[in-house]
JSON list of C-alpha atoms in Angstrom, two decimals:
[
{"chain": "A", "resi": 1151, "resn": "GLN", "atom": "CA", "xyz": [126.62, 123.05, 88.88]},
{"chain": "A", "resi": 1152, "resn": "ALA", "atom": "CA", "xyz": [124.56, 126.22, 90.60]},
{"chain": "A", "resi": 1153, "resn": "ASN", "atom": "CA", "xyz": [123.86, 123.90, 93.30]},
{"chain": "A", "resi": 1154, "resn": "GLY", "atom": "CA", "xyz": [126.75, 122.25, 93.58]},
{"chain": "A", "resi": 1155, "resn": "TRP", "atom": "CA", "xyz": [125.78, 119.08, 92.70]},
{"chain": "A", "resi": 1156, "resn": "ASN", "atom": "CA", "xyz": [128.09, 116.53, 91.27]},
{"chain": "A", "resi": 1157, "resn": "ASP", "atom": "CA", "xyz": [125.74, 113.66, 91.48]},
{"chain": "A", "resi": 1158, "resn": "ALA", "atom": "CA", "xyz": [122.07, 114.65, 91.34]},
{"chain": "A", "resi": 1159, "resn": "TYR", "atom": "CA", "xyz": [118.59, 113.01, 90.23]},
{"chain": "A", "resi": 1160, "resn": "VAL", "atom": "CA", "xyz": [116.77, 115.61, 87.85]},
{"chain": "A", "resi": 1161, "resn": "ARG", "atom": "CA", "xyz": [112.88, 114.85, 86.92]},
{"chain": "A", "resi": 1162, "resn": "ALA", "atom": "CA", "xyz": [111.22, 116.74, 84.34]},
{"chain": "A", "resi": 1163, "resn": "VAL", "atom": "CA", "xyz": [107.26, 117.02, 84.72]},
{"chain": "A", "resi": 1164, "resn": "ALA", "atom": "CA", "xyz": [104.23, 118.77, 82.13]},
{"chain": "A", "resi": 1165, "resn": "TRP", "atom": "CA", "xyz": [100.98, 118.93, 82.91]},
{"chain": "A", "resi": 1166, "resn": "ARG", "atom": "CA", "xyz": [98.04, 120.90, 81.68]},
{"chain": "A", "resi": 1167, "resn": "GLY", "atom": "CA", "xyz": [97.72, 124.13, 84.01]},
{"chain": "A", "resi": 1168, "resn": "ALA", "atom": "CA", "xyz": [94.56, 126.26, 85.09]},
{"chain": "A", "resi": 1169, "resn": "GLY", "atom": "CA", "xyz": [92.59, 127.92, 82.03]},
{"chain": "A", "resi": 1170, "resn": "PRO", "atom": "CA", "xyz": [89.51, 128.39, 80.63]},
{"chain": "A", "resi": 1171, "resn": "ASP", "atom": "CA", "xyz": [88.74, 124.71, 80.05]},
{"chain": "A", "resi": 1172, "resn": "MET", "atom": "CA", "xyz": [88.96, 122.53, 83.53]},
{"chain": "A", "resi": 1173, "resn": "GLY", "atom": "CA", "xyz": [87.43, 119.15, 82.13]},
{"chain": "A", "resi": 1174, "resn": "VAL", "atom": "CA", "xyz": [89.14, 116.11, 80.79]},
{"chain": "A", "resi": 1175, "resn": "SER", "atom": "CA", "xyz": [90.04, 117.82, 77.79]},
{"chain": "A", "resi": 1176, "resn": "ALA", "atom": "CA", "xyz": [91.54, 120.95, 78.73]},
{"chain": "A", "resi": 1177, "resn": "ALA", "atom": "CA", "xyz": [92.80, 121.67, 75.24]},
{"chain": "A", "resi": 1178, "resn": "ARG", "atom": "CA", "xyz": [92.86, 125.33, 75.47]},
{"chain": "A", "resi": 1179, "resn": "ASN", "atom": "CA", "xyz": [94.87, 125.47, 78.97]},
{"chain": "A", "resi": 1180, "resn": "PRO", "atom": "CA", "xyz": [98.55, 126.72, 78.93]},
{"chain": "A", "resi": 1181, "resn": "VAL", "atom": "CA", "xyz": [100.86, 123.34, 79.29]},
{"chain": "A", "resi": 1182, "resn": "ARG", "atom": "CA", "xyz": [103.27, 123.79, 82.59]},
{"chain": "A", "resi": 1183, "resn": "LEU", "atom": "CA", "xyz": [106.71, 122.41, 83.11]},
{"chain": "A", "resi": 1184, "resn": "ALA", "atom": "CA", "xyz": [108.52, 121.96, 86.60]},
{"chain": "A", "resi": 1185, "resn": "ILE", "atom": "CA", "xyz": [112.24, 120.50, 86.75]},
{"chain": "A", "resi": 1186, "resn": "ALA", "atom": "CA", "xyz": [113.26, 119.19, 90.11]},
{"chain": "A", "resi": 1187, "resn": "GLY", "atom": "CA", "xyz": [116.91, 117.76, 91.11]},
{"chain": "A", "resi": 1188, "resn": "TRP", "atom": "CA", "xyz": [118.14, 116.68, 94.32]},
{"chain": "A", "resi": 1189, "resn": "GLU", "atom": "CA", "xyz": [120.85, 114.48, 95.65]},
{"chain": "A", "resi": 1190, "resn": "TRP", "atom": "CA", "xyz": [119.40, 110.80, 95.62]},
{"chain": "A", "resi": 1191, "resn": "GLY", "atom": "CA", "xyz": [121.81, 107.87, 97.04]},
{"chain": "A", "resi": 1192, "resn": "ASN", "atom": "CA", "xyz": [121.02, 104.34, 96.30]},
{"chain": "A", "resi": 1193, "resn": "TYR", "atom": "CA", "xyz": [117.44, 104.05, 95.09]},
{"chain": "A", "resi": 1194, "resn": "TYR", "atom": "CA", "xyz": [117.36, 100.85, 96.71]},
{"chain": "A", "resi": 1195, "resn": "GLY", "atom": "CA", "xyz": [119.81, 101.21, 99.90]},
{"chain": "A", "resi": 1196, "resn": "ASP", "atom": "CA", "xyz": [121.83, 98.48, 100.90]},
{"chain": "A", "resi": 1197, "resn": "ALA", "atom": "CA", "xyz": [120.45, 96.16, 97.83]},
{"chain": "A", "resi": 1198, "resn": "LYS", "atom": "CA", "xyz": [123.24, 97.62, 95.75]},
{"chain": "A", "resi": 1199, "resn": "MET", "atom": "CA", "xyz": [125.27, 95.14, 97.57]},
{"chain": "A", "resi": 1200, "resn": "LYS", "atom": "CA", "xyz": [123.63, 92.31, 98.90]},
{"chain": "A", "resi": 1201, "resn": "GLY", "atom": "CA", "xyz": [120.47, 92.15, 96.06]},
{"chain": "A", "resi": 1202, "resn": "ALA", "atom": "CA", "xyz": [117.05, 93.68, 96.32]},
{"chain": "A", "resi": 1203, "resn": "LYS", "atom": "CA", "xyz": [114.06, 91.76, 97.68]},
{"chain": "A", "resi": 1204, "resn": "LEU", "atom": "CA", "xyz": [110.94, 92.29, 95.30]},
{"chain": "A", "resi": 1205, "resn": "ASP", "atom": "CA", "xyz": [107.30, 91.14, 96.04]},
{"chain": "A", "resi": 1206, "resn": "ILE", "atom": "CA", "xyz": [105.06, 89.35, 93.05]},
{"chain": "A", "resi": 1207, "resn": "SER", "atom": "CA", "xyz": [102.31, 92.18, 92.53]},
{"chain": "A", "resi": 1208, "resn": "LYS", "atom": "CA", "xyz": [98.56, 91.66, 92.47]},
{"chain": "A", "resi": 1209, "resn": "TRP", "atom": "CA", "xyz": [98.10, 94.26, 89.45]},
{"chain": "A", "resi": 1210, "resn": "LYS", "atom": "CA", "xyz": [99.09, 93.48, 86.12]},
{"chain": "A", "resi": 1211, "resn": "ARG", "atom": "CA", "xyz": [100.70, 96.01, 83.26]},
{"chain": "A", "resi": 1212, "resn": "PRO", "atom": "CA", "xyz": [97.96, 96.67, 80.88]},
{"chain": "A", "resi": 1213, "resn": "SER", "atom": "CA", "xyz": [97.60, 96.31, 77.17]},
{"chain": "A", "resi": 1214, "resn": "PRO", "atom": "CA", "xyz": [98.94, 98.79, 74.35]},
{"chain": "A", "resi": 1215, "resn": "GLU", "atom": "CA", "xyz": [95.28, 98.95, 73.47]},
{"chain": "A", "resi": 1216, "resn": "THR", "atom": "CA", "xyz": [94.17, 100.44, 76.75]},
{"chain": "A", "resi": 1217, "resn": "ILE", "atom": "CA", "xyz": [96.52, 103.10, 77.66]},
{"chain": "A", "resi": 1218, "resn": "PRO", "atom": "CA", "xyz": [99.78, 104.40, 75.96]},
{"chain": "A", "resi": 1219, "resn": "VAL", "atom": "CA", "xyz": [102.40, 102.21, 77.82]},
{"chain": "A", "resi": 1220, "resn": "HIS", "atom": "CA", "xyz": [105.16, 103.61, 76.09]},
{"chain": "A", "resi": 1221, "resn": "ALA", "atom": "CA", "xyz": [104.58, 107.22, 77.52]},
{"chain": "A", "resi": 1222, "resn": "LYS", "atom": "CA", "xyz": [106.66, 108.17, 80.73]},
{"chain": "A", "resi": 1223, "resn": "ALA", "atom": "CA", "xyz": [102.71, 109.10, 82.14]},
{"chain": "A", "resi": 1224, "resn": "ALA", "atom": "CA", "xyz": [102.03, 109.77, 85.21]},
{"chain": "A", "resi": 1225, "resn": "GLY", "atom": "CA", "xyz": [98.18, 107.73, 85.37]},
{"chain": "A", "resi": 1226, "resn": "LEU", "atom": "CA", "xyz": [100.66, 104.34, 84.60]},
{"chain": "A", "resi": 1227, "resn": "TYR", "atom": "CA", "xyz": [102.25, 105.05, 88.02]},
{"chain": "A", "resi": 1228, "resn": "MET", "atom": "CA", "xyz": [99.22, 104.57, 90.11]},
{"chain": "A", "resi": 1229, "resn": "ILE", "atom": "CA", "xyz": [99.58, 100.84, 89.98]},
{"chain": "A", "resi": 1230, "resn": "CYS", "atom": "CA", "xyz": [103.24, 101.05, 90.64]},
{"chain": "A", "resi": 1231, "resn": "THR", "atom": "CA", "xyz": [102.71, 103.25, 94.03]},
{"chain": "A", "resi": 1232, "resn": "THR", "atom": "CA", "xyz": [100.18, 100.83, 95.32]},
{"chain": "A", "resi": 1233, "resn": "SER", "atom": "CA", "xyz": [102.49, 97.63, 94.49]},
{"chain": "A", "resi": 1234, "resn": "LYS", "atom": "CA", "xyz": [105.34, 99.04, 95.92]},
{"chain": "A", "resi": 1235, "resn": "HIS", "atom": "CA", "xyz": [103.57, 100.54, 99.23]},
{"chain": "A", "resi": 1236, "resn": "ALA", "atom": "CA", "xyz": [102.38, 96.51, 99.45]},
{"chain": "A", "resi": 1237, "resn": "ALA", "atom": "CA", "xyz": [105.60, 95.39, 98.76]},
{"chain": "A", "resi": 1238, "resn": "GLU", "atom": "CA", "xyz": [107.16, 97.30, 101.36]},
{"chain": "A", "resi": 1239, "resn": "ALA", "atom": "CA", "xyz": [104.64, 96.25, 103.94]},
{"chain": "A", "resi": 1240, "resn": "LYS", "atom": "CA", "xyz": [106.25, 92.87, 103.30]},
{"chain": "A", "resi": 1241, "resn": "GLY", "atom": "CA", "xyz": [110.07, 93.70, 103.95]},
{"chain": "A", "resi": 1242, "resn": "CYS", "atom": "CA", "xyz": [110.45, 94.07, 100.09]},
{"chain": "A", "resi": 1243, "resn": "SER", "atom": "CA", "xyz": [112.45, 96.40, 98.04]},
{"chain": "A", "resi": 1244, "resn": "ASP", "atom": "CA", "xyz": [110.08, 96.55, 95.40]},
{"chain": "A", "resi": 1245, "resn": "ALA", "atom": "CA", "xyz": [107.31, 94.69, 93.45]},
{"chain": "A", "resi": 1246, "resn": "LEU", "atom": "CA", "xyz": [107.35, 92.68, 89.71]},
{"chain": "A", "resi": 1247, "resn": "PHE", "atom": "CA", "xyz": [104.65, 92.73, 87.37]},
{"chain": "A", "resi": 1248, "resn": "MET", "atom": "CA", "xyz": [103.50, 90.28, 85.13]},
{"chain": "A", "resi": 1249, "resn": "ASP", "atom": "CA", "xyz": [101.90, 91.71, 82.16]},
{"chain": "A", "resi": 1250, "resn": "TYR", "atom": "CA", "xyz": [98.25, 91.54, 81.04]},
{"chain": "A", "resi": 1251, "resn": "ARG", "atom": "CA", "xyz": [98.89, 88.20, 79.63]},
{"chain": "A", "resi": 1252, "resn": "GLY", "atom": "CA", "xyz": [101.03, 86.66, 82.35]},
{"chain": "A", "resi": 1253, "resn": "TYR", "atom": "CA", "xyz": [104.53, 87.24, 81.18]},
{"chain": "A", "resi": 1254, "resn": "VAL", "atom": "CA", "xyz": [107.31, 88.86, 83.33]},
{"chain": "A", "resi": 1255, "resn": "ALA", "atom": "CA", "xyz": [106.96, 92.58, 82.65]},
{"chain": "A", "resi": 1256, "resn": "GLU", "atom": "CA", "xyz": [108.97, 94.76, 84.78]},
{"chain": "A", "resi": 1257, "resn": "ALA", "atom": "CA", "xyz": [109.26, 96.16, 88.38]},
{"chain": "A", "resi": 1258, "resn": "THR", "atom": "CA", "xyz": [107.65, 99.49, 89.77]},
{"chain": "A", "resi": 1259, "resn": "GLY", "atom": "CA", "xyz": [110.02, 101.56, 88.37]},
{"chain": "A", "resi": 1260, "resn": "ALA", "atom": "CA", "xyz": [112.90, 99.78, 86.72]},
{"chain": "A", "resi": 1261, "resn": "ASN", "atom": "CA", "xyz": [113.22, 97.22, 83.95]},
{"chain": "A", "resi": 1262, "resn": "ILE", "atom": "CA", "xyz": [114.37, 93.29, 85.09]},
{"chain": "A", "resi": 1263, "resn": "PHE", "atom": "CA", "xyz": [117.09, 91.11, 83.27]},
{"chain": "A", "resi": 1264, "resn": "PHE", "atom": "CA", "xyz": [118.36, 87.54, 84.23]},
{"chain": "A", "resi": 1265, "resn": "VAL", "atom": "CA", "xyz": [121.01, 85.32, 83.53]},
{"chain": "A", "resi": 1266, "resn": "LYS", "atom": "CA", "xyz": [121.08, 81.79, 82.93]},
{"chain": "A", "resi": 1267, "resn": "ASP", "atom": "CA", "xyz": [123.98, 79.65, 81.22]},
{"chain": "A", "resi": 1268, "resn": "GLY", "atom": "CA", "xyz": [126.30, 82.96, 80.73]},
{"chain": "A", "resi": 1269, "resn": "GLU", "atom": "CA", "xyz": [123.37, 84.55, 78.44]},
{"chain": "A", "resi": 1270, "resn": "VAL", "atom": "CA", "xyz": [121.20, 87.65, 79.40]},
{"chain": "A", "resi": 1271, "resn": "HIS", "atom": "CA", "xyz": [117.62, 87.42, 78.77]},
{"chain": "A", "resi": 1272, "resn": "THR", "atom": "CA", "xyz": [115.02, 90.67, 79.34]},
{"chain": "A", "resi": 1273, "resn": "PRO", "atom": "CA", "xyz": [111.04, 90.83, 78.94]},
{"chain": "A", "resi": 1274, "resn": "LEU", "atom": "CA", "xyz": [110.17, 92.27, 75.43]},
{"chain": "A", "resi": 1275, "resn": "ALA", "atom": "CA", "xyz": [109.31, 95.69, 75.78]},
{"chain": "A", "resi": 1276, "resn": "ASP", "atom": "CA", "xyz": [106.00, 95.72, 73.95]},
{"chain": "A", "resi": 1277, "resn": "CYS", "atom": "CA", "xyz": [103.66, 96.81, 77.00]},
{"chain": "A", "resi": 1278, "resn": "PHE", "atom": "CA", "xyz": [105.58, 98.90, 78.99]},
{"chain": "A", "resi": 1279, "resn": "LEU", "atom": "CA", "xyz": [108.69, 101.76, 78.99]},
{"chain": "A", "resi": 1280, "resn": "ASN", "atom": "CA", "xyz": [111.47, 100.83, 77.16]},
{"chain": "A", "resi": 1281, "resn": "GLY", "atom": "CA", "xyz": [113.76, 102.18, 79.40]},
{"chain": "A", "resi": 1282, "resn": "LEU", "atom": "CA", "xyz": [116.84, 104.34, 78.52]},
{"chain": "A", "resi": 1283, "resn": "THR", "atom": "CA", "xyz": [118.93, 102.48, 81.21]},
{"chain": "A", "resi": 1284, "resn": "ARG", "atom": "CA", "xyz": [117.77, 99.45, 79.85]},
{"chain": "A", "resi": 1285, "resn": "GLN", "atom": "CA", "xyz": [118.58, 100.03, 76.29]},
{"chain": "A", "resi": 1286, "resn": "THR", "atom": "CA", "xyz": [122.42, 101.56, 77.19]},
{"chain": "A", "resi": 1287, "resn": "VAL", "atom": "CA", "xyz": [122.67, 97.96, 79.13]},
{"chain": "A", "resi": 1288, "resn": "ILE", "atom": "CA", "xyz": [121.64, 95.74, 76.50]},
{"chain": "A", "resi": 1289, "resn": "GLY", "atom": "CA", "xyz": [124.46, 97.69, 74.53]},
{"chain": "A", "resi": 1290, "resn": "MET", "atom": "CA", "xyz": [127.13, 97.32, 77.08]},
{"chain": "A", "resi": 1291, "resn": "LEU", "atom": "CA", "xyz": [126.43, 93.46, 77.41]},
{"chain": "A", "resi": 1292, "resn": "LYS", "atom": "CA", "xyz": [126.64, 93.11, 73.58]},
{"chain": "A", "resi": 1293, "resn": "GLU", "atom": "CA", "xyz": [129.84, 95.29, 73.60]},
{"chain": "A", "resi": 1294, "resn": "LYS", "atom": "CA", "xyz": [130.90, 92.64, 75.82]},
{"chain": "A", "resi": 1295, "resn": "GLY", "atom": "CA", "xyz": [130.11, 89.78, 73.60]},
{"chain": "A", "resi": 1296, "resn": "LEU", "atom": "CA", "xyz": [127.22, 88.47, 75.56]},
{"chain": "A", "resi": 1297, "resn": "THR", "atom": "CA", "xyz": [123.94, 87.31, 74.00]},
{"chain": "A", "resi": 1298, "resn": "VAL", "atom": "CA", "xyz": [121.01, 89.21, 75.21]},
{"chain": "A", "resi": 1299, "resn": "HIS", "atom": "CA", "xyz": [117.53, 87.48, 74.47]},
{"chain": "A", "resi": 1300, "resn": "GLU", "atom": "CA", "xyz": [114.56, 89.96, 74.40]},
{"chain": "A", "resi": 1301, "resn": "ARG", "atom": "CA", "xyz": [111.76, 87.84, 74.84]},
{"chain": "A", "resi": 1302, "resn": "ARG", "atom": "CA", "xyz": [108.37, 86.57, 76.71]},
{"chain": "A", "resi": 1303, "resn": "ILE", "atom": "CA", "xyz": [109.42, 85.04, 79.50]},
{"chain": "A", "resi": 1304, "resn": "MET", "atom": "CA", "xyz": [106.91, 83.01, 81.92]},
{"chain": "A", "resi": 1305, "resn": "PRO", "atom": "CA", "xyz": [106.69, 83.50, 85.55]},
{"chain": "A", "resi": 1306, "resn": "GLU", "atom": "CA", "xyz": [107.58, 79.44, 86.06]},
{"chain": "A", "resi": 1307, "resn": "GLU", "atom": "CA", "xyz": [111.59, 80.45, 84.35]},
{"chain": "A", "resi": 1308, "resn": "LEU", "atom": "CA", "xyz": [112.09, 82.31, 87.66]},
{"chain": "A", "resi": 1309, "resn": "GLU", "atom": "CA", "xyz": [112.92, 79.33, 89.13]},
{"chain": "A", "resi": 1310, "resn": "GLY", "atom": "CA", "xyz": [115.81, 78.17, 86.30]},
{"chain": "A", "resi": 1311, "resn": "PHE", "atom": "CA", "xyz": [117.75, 81.84, 86.31]},
{"chain": "A", "resi": 1312, "resn": "GLU", "atom": "CA", "xyz": [121.01, 81.90, 88.27]},
{"chain": "A", "resi": 1313, "resn": "GLN", "atom": "CA", "xyz": [121.03, 85.86, 88.27]},
{"chain": "A", "resi": 1314, "resn": "CYS", "atom": "CA", "xyz": [119.02, 88.95, 87.86]},
{"chain": "A", "resi": 1315, "resn": "TRP", "atom": "CA", "xyz": [119.36, 92.58, 88.14]},
{"chain": "A", "resi": 1316, "resn": "LEU", "atom": "CA", "xyz": [116.87, 95.59, 87.92]},
{"chain": "A", "resi": 1317, "resn": "THR", "atom": "CA", "xyz": [117.86, 98.75, 85.56]},
{"chain": "A", "resi": 1318, "resn": "GLY", "atom": "CA", "xyz": [116.44, 102.45, 85.59]},
{"chain": "A", "resi": 1319, "resn": "THR", "atom": "CA", "xyz": [117.42, 106.04, 85.89]},
{"chain": "A", "resi": 1320, "resn": "ALA", "atom": "CA", "xyz": [117.11, 105.94, 89.53]},
{"chain": "A", "resi": 1321, "resn": "ALA", "atom": "CA", "xyz": [117.91, 102.13, 90.24]},
{"chain": "A", "resi": 1322, "resn": "GLU", "atom": "CA", "xyz": [120.88, 102.30, 88.02]},
{"chain": "A", "resi": 1323, "resn": "VAL", "atom": "CA", "xyz": [121.89, 98.75, 87.94]},
{"chain": "A", "resi": 1324, "resn": "THR", "atom": "CA", "xyz": [120.65, 96.70, 91.16]},
{"chain": "A", "resi": 1325, "resn": "PRO", "atom": "CA", "xyz": [121.03, 93.09, 91.76]},
{"chain": "A", "resi": 1326, "resn": "VAL", "atom": "CA", "xyz": [118.17, 91.30, 92.82]},
{"chain": "A", "resi": 1327, "resn": "GLY", "atom": "CA", "xyz": [118.49, 88.27, 95.42]},
{"chain": "A", "resi": 1328, "resn": "GLN", "atom": "CA", "xyz": [114.67, 87.36, 95.66]},
{"chain": "A", "resi": 1329, "resn": "ILE", "atom": "CA", "xyz": [111.83, 87.64, 93.90]},
{"chain": "A", "resi": 1330, "resn": "GLY", "atom": "CA", "xyz": [108.81, 85.80, 95.82]},
{"chain": "A", "resi": 1331, "resn": "ASP", "atom": "CA", "xyz": [109.97, 82.13, 96.74]},
{"chain": "A", "resi": 1332, "resn": "TYR", "atom": "CA", "xyz": [112.75, 82.08, 94.28]},
{"chain": "A", "resi": 1333, "resn": "THR", "atom": "CA", "xyz": [116.37, 83.45, 94.79]},
{"chain": "A", "resi": 1334, "resn": "PHE", "atom": "CA", "xyz": [119.43, 84.65, 92.79]},
{"chain": "A", "resi": 1335, "resn": "GLU", "atom": "CA", "xyz": [123.12, 84.95, 93.11]},
{"chain": "A", "resi": 1336, "resn": "VAL", "atom": "CA", "xyz": [124.61, 88.20, 92.98]},
{"chain": "A", "resi": 1337, "resn": "GLY", "atom": "CA", "xyz": [126.64, 86.96, 90.57]},
{"chain": "A", "resi": 1338, "resn": "THR", "atom": "CA", "xyz": [130.10, 88.10, 88.72]},
{"chain": "A", "resi": 1339, "resn": "LEU", "atom": "CA", "xyz": [128.22, 89.30, 85.68]},
{"chain": "A", "resi": 1340, "resn": "THR", "atom": "CA", "xyz": [125.95, 91.45, 87.50]},
{"chain": "A", "resi": 1341, "resn": "ARG", "atom": "CA", "xyz": [128.54, 93.14, 89.82]},
{"chain": "A", "resi": 1342, "resn": "ASP", "atom": "CA", "xyz": [130.21, 93.57, 86.46]},
{"chain": "A", "resi": 1343, "resn": "ILE", "atom": "CA", "xyz": [127.95, 95.61, 84.71]},
{"chain": "A", "resi": 1344, "resn": "SER", "atom": "CA", "xyz": [126.81, 97.29, 87.45]},
{"chain": "A", "resi": 1345, "resn": "ASP", "atom": "CA", "xyz": [130.55, 98.76, 88.25]},
{"chain": "A", "resi": 1346, "resn": "ALA", "atom": "CA", "xyz": [130.44, 99.43, 84.13]},
{"chain": "A", "resi": 1347, "resn": "TYR", "atom": "CA", "xyz": [127.56, 101.40, 84.35]},
{"chain": "A", "resi": 1348, "resn": "GLU", "atom": "CA", "xyz": [128.31, 103.17, 87.28]},
{"chain": "A", "resi": 1349, "resn": "LYS", "atom": "CA", "xyz": [131.67, 104.23, 85.61]},
{"chain": "A", "resi": 1350, "resn": "LEU", "atom": "CA", "xyz": [129.97, 105.34, 82.18]},
{"chain": "A", "resi": 1351, "resn": "VAL", "atom": "CA", "xyz": [127.42, 107.63, 83.93]},
{"chain": "A", "resi": 1352, "resn": "ARG", "atom": "CA", "xyz": [129.84, 109.16, 86.42]},
{"chain": "A", "resi": 1353, "resn": "ALA", "atom": "CA", "xyz": [133.13, 109.43, 83.97]}
]
């Protein structure tokens, strides 16, 4: 309100500041907090209309035994940044990760959904962040009477899916038109859920 914004993105960052212990522990140092806000258009540009193009990352989402995978922590974004840079160098909007077992996981900053035969499939969030937008969209789909399968998805299944979209705070609901060599229709269900989510957050 103070900035005169009607539509903006807010990001909070907390970290250990300078203090008596500058080693790895830093337990005696104060916690610092910064909150930034800015106006942000479509995260994927014109992909909101025609569908984003995704590369397949060489990096894998790590095991829950190696890192706190459900935390929105800066360290987890290292492979996201390098994967997105590599994808953009190939003319793509983003990259899709497989997890440490080889299952489909998520994009660099967004969860992923697929449609087949009128039912929705999304990877089980057991080694990556279960995004709030993801949870909201699952609830919206179920309210519409649609079946949502949260399950492990093999990469070879990509060929059989008809529609695909990404969800995230910045991405909102963004259609996907291509992942690697696999193409998807920006279909009615994708557009409906994208429009419904946009109305929800801007009501």
